[in-house]
Short mmCIF file of C-alpha atoms in Angstrom, two decimals:
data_model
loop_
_atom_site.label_atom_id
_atom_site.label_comp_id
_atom_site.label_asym_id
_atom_site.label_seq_id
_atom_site.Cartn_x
_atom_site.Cartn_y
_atom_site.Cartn_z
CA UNK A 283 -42.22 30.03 -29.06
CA UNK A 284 -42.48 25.98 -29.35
CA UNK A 285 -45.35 24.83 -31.66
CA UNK A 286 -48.26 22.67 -30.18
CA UNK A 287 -46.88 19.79 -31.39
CA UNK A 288 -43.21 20.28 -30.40
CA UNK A 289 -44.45 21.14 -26.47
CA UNK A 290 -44.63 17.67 -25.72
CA UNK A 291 -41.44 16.16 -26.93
CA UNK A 292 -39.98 19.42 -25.26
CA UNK A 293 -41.57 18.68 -21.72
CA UNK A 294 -40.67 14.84 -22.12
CA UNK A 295 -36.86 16.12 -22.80
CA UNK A 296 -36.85 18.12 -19.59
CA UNK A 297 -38.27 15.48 -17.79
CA UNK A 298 -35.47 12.80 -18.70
CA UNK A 299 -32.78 15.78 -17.99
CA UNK A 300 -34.46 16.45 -14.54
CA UNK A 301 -34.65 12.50 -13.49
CA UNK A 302 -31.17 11.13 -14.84
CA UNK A 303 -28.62 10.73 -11.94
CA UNK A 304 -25.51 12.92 -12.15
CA UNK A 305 -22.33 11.51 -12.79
CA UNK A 306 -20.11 12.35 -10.28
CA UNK A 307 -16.86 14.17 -11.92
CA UNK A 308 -13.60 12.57 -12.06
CA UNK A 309 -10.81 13.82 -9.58
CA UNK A 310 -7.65 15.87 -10.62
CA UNK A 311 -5.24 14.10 -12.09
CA UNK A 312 -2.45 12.42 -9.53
CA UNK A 313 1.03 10.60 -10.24
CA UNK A 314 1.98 6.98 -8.59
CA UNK A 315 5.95 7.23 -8.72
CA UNK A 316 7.44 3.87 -7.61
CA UNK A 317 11.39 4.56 -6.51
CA UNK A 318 14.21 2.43 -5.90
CA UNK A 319 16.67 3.73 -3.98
CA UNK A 320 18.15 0.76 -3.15
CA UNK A 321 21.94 -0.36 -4.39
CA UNK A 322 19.96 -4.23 -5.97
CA UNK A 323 17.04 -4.58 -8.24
CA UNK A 324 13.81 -4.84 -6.75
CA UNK A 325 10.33 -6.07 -8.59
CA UNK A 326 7.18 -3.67 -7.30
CA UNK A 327 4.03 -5.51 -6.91
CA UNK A 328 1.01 -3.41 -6.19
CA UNK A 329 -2.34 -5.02 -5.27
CA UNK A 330 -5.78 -3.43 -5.33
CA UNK A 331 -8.26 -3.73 -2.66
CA UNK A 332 -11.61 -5.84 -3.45
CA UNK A 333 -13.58 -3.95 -6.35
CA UNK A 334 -10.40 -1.47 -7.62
CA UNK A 335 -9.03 -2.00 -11.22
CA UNK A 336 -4.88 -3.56 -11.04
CA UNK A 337 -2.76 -1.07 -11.65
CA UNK A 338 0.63 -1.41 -13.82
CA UNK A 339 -0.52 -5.53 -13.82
CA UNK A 340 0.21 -5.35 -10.67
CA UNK A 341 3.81 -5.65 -11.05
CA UNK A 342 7.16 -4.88 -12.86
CA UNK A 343 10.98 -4.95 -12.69
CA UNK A 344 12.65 -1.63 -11.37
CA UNK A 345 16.87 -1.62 -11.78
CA UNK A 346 18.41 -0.17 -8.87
CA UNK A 347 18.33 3.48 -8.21
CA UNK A 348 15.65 4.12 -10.92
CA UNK A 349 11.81 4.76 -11.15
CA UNK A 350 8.54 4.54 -12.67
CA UNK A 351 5.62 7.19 -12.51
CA UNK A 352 2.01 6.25 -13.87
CA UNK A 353 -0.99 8.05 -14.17
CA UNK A 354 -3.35 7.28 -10.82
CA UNK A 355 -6.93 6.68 -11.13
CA UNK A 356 -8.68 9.48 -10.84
CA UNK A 357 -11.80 7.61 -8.86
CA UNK A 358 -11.44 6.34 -5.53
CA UNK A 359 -9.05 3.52 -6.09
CA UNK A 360 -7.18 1.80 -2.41
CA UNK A 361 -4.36 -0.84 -2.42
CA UNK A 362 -1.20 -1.63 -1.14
CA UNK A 363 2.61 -1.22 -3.16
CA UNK A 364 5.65 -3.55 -1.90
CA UNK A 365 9.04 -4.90 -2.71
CA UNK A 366 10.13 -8.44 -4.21
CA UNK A 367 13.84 -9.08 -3.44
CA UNK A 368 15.97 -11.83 -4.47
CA UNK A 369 14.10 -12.61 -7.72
CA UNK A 370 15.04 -14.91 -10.59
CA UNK A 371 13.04 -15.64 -13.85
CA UNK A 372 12.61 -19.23 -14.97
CA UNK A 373 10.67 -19.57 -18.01
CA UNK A 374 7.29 -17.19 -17.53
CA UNK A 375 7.53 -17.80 -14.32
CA UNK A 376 9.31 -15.25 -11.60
CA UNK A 377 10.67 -16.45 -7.84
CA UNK A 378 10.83 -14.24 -5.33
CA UNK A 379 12.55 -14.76 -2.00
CA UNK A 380 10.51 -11.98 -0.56
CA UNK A 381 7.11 -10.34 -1.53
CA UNK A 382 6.50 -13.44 -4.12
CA UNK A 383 3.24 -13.06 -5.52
CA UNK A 384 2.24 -16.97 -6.87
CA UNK A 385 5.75 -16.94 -9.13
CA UNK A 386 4.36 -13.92 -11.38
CA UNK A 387 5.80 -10.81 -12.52
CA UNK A 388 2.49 -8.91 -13.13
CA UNK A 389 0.57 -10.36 -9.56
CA UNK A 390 -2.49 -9.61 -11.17
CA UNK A 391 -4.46 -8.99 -7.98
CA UNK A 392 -2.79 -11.17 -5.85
CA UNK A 393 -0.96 -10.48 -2.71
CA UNK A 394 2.88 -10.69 -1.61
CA UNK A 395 3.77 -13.43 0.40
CA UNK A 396 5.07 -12.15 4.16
CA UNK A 397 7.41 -11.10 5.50
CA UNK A 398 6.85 -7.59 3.25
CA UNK A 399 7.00 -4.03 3.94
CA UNK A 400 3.79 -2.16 2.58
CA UNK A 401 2.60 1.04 1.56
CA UNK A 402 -1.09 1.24 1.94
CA UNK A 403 -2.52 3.71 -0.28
CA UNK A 404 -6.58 5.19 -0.14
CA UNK A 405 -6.95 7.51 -3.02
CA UNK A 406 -9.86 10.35 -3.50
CA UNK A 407 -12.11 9.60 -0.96
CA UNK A 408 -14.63 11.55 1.04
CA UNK A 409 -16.01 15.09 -0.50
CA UNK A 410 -12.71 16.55 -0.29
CA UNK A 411 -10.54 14.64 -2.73
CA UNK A 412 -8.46 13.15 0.70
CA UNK A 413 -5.48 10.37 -0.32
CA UNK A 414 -4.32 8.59 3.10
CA UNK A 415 -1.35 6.78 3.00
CA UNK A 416 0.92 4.63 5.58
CA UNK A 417 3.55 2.11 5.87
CA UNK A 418 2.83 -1.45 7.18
CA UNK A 419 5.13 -4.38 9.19
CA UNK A 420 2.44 -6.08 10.28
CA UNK A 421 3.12 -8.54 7.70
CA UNK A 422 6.36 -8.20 8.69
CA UNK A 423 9.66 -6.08 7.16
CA UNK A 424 11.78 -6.94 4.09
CA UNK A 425 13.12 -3.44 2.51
CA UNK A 426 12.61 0.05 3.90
CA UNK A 427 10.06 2.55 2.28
CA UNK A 428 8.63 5.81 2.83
CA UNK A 429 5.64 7.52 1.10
CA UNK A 430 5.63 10.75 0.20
CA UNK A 431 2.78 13.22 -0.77
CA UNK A 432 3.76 16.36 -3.05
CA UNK A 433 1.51 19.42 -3.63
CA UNK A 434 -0.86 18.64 -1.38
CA UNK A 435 -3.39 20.54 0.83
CA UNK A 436 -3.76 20.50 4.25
CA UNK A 437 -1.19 18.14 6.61
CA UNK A 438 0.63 15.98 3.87
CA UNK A 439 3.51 14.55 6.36
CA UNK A 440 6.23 11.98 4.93
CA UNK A 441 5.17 8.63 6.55
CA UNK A 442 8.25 5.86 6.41
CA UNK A 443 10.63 3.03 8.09
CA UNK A 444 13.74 3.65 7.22
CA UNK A 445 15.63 1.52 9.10
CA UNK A 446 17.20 -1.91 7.79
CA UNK A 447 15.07 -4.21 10.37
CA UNK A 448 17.44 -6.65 9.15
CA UNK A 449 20.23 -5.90 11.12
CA UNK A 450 18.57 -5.95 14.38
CA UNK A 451 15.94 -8.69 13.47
CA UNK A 452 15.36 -11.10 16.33
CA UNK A 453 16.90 -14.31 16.32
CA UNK A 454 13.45 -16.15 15.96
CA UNK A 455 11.84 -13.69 13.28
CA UNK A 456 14.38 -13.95 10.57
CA UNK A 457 14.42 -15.11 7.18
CA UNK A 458 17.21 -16.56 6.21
CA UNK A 459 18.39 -17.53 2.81
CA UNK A 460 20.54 -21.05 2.02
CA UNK A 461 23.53 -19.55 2.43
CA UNK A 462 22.33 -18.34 6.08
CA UNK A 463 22.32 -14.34 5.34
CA UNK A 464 19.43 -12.58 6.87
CA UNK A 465 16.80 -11.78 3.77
CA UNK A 466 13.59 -9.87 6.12
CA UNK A 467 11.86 -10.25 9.44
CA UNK A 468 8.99 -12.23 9.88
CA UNK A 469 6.01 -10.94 12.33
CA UNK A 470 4.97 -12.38 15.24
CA UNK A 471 2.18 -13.49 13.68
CA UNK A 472 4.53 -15.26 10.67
CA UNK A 473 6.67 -16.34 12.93
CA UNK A 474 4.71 -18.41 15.77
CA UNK A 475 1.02 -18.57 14.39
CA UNK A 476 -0.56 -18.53 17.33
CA UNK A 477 -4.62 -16.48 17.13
CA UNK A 478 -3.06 -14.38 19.57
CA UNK A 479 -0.10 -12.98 17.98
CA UNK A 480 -2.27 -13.17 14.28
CA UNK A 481 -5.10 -11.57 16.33
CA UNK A 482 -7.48 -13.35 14.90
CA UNK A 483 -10.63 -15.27 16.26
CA UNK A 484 -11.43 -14.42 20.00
CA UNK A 485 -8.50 -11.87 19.86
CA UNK A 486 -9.83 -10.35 16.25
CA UNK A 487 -11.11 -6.52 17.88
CA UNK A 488 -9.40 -3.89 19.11
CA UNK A 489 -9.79 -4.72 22.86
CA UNK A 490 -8.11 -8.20 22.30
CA UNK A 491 -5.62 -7.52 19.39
CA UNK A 492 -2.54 -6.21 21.58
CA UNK A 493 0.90 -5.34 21.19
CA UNK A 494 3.47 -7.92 21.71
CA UNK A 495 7.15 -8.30 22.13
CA UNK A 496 7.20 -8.68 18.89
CA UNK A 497 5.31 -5.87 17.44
CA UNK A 498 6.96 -3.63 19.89
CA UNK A 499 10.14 -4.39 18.45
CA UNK A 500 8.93 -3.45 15.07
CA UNK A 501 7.56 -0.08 16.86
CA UNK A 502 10.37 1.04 18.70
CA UNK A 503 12.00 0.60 14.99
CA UNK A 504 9.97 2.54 13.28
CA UNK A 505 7.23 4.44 15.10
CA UNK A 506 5.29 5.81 12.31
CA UNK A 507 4.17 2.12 11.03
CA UNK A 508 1.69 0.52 11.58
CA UNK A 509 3.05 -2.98 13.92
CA UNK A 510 0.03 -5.40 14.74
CA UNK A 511 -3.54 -5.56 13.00
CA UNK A 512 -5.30 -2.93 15.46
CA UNK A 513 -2.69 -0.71 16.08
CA UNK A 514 -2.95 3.29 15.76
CA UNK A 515 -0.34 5.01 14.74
CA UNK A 516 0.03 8.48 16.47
CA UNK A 517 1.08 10.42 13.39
CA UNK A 518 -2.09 11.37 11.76
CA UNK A 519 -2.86 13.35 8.22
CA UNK A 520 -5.28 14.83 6.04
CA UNK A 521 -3.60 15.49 2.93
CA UNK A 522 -6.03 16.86 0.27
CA UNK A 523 -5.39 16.85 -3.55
CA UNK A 524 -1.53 15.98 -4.01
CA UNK A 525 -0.18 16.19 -7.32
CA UNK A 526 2.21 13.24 -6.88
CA UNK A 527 2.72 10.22 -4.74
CA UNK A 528 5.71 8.69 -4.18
CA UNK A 529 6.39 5.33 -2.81
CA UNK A 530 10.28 4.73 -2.50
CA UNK A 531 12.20 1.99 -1.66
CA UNK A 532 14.95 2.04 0.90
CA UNK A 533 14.83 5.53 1.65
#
């Protein structure tokens, strides 16, 4: 039994144990695998959403048909991964003709200039250690991607656009490079500007943000991405846990 004297110090002790805030335990571990599949180099950027650490610098070179796996966070962490094409190094700096982020090769939080396919990533959130994933051409197409989940829980589909929206690009949305060849597809929104087609200001909710032409060209393309700011794809998951997640390049 405590002495007199020690009871104090020993109900002050519990006291501090009982009132300190538990820290909530990390998640299991997870791998980011970045893939090119395609037959040219391509330079990954990867930016985090507003208050989630860069990953990687947020950017590195990746030959063709080889890849790079990192550890994810294992917090909550969301962000988006994408492609640079057509890159050239001049001094420190790096030039993109698609996906440039400011002329770096780490972006270092910053974002890729359009037209870019993206792979939005939401790690370890809600109670059940969910990751949600998708791919994006709302800021347009440049290389195809698909995400894939492995040893996960629950319905862990393979999201993707496959397709080379290059060949069938509009007229009006494409990229071009100097010598004229066809480098992505611009969005409506890249394209023509207009608050309508950028859904932004009076048409900025989901009861004013519509398809277009433009967006349905993208979806009849590649159904399983999202096309314009409010749409909803059909495909939905609830993956739980995965051990790995792979975001690969033309594939």
């Amino acid at each position: 039994m405590a002495s007199p004297k020690l009871l104090p110090l020993l109900l002050l002790a519990t006291s501090l144990l009982c009132s300190t805030p538990l820290v909530a335990a990390d998640y299991a571990p997870m791998t980011l695998t970045v893939v090119n599949n395609c037959p040219f180099p391509v330079w990954p950027g990867i930016q985090a959403n507003s208050g989630h650490e860069v990953l990687e610098g947020g950017g590195f070179f990746l030959p063709a048909l080889s890849h790079k796996s990192f550890p994810a966070p294992t917090h909550p962490w969301s962000g988006r991964i994408w492609a640079r094409t057509g890159c050239t190094a001049s001094g420190a700096q790096l030039h993109c003709a698609t996906g440039d982020c400011g002329g770096r090769l780490q972006c270092g939080g910053l974002g890729g200039a359009a037209p870019a396919t993206l792979a939005q990533v939401n790690l370890h959130h809600s109670g059940s250690d969910q990751t949600s994933y998708g791919v994006s051409v709302v800021d347009g197409f440049n290389v195809g991607l698909s995400v894939t989940p492995h040893e996960g829980h629950g319905n862990c589909p393979v999201l993707a656009c496959r397709k080379n929206l290059t060949e069938t690009c509009p007229g009006e949305l494409q990229l071009r490079s100097p010598a004229g060849s066809v480098l992505a597809c611009k969005s409506g929104c890249e394209a023509f500007r207009t608050d309508e087609l950028c859904c932004r200001n009076m048409y900025n909710s989901p009861r004013t943000c519509r398809a277009s032409k433009y967006s349905e060209f993208f979806k009849r393309e590649c159904p399983q991405a999202f096309t314009y700011a409010h749409d909803s794809p059909s495909l939905t998951h609830e993956c739980s846990a995965p051990r790995e997640l792979k975001v690969i390049f033309c594939h």
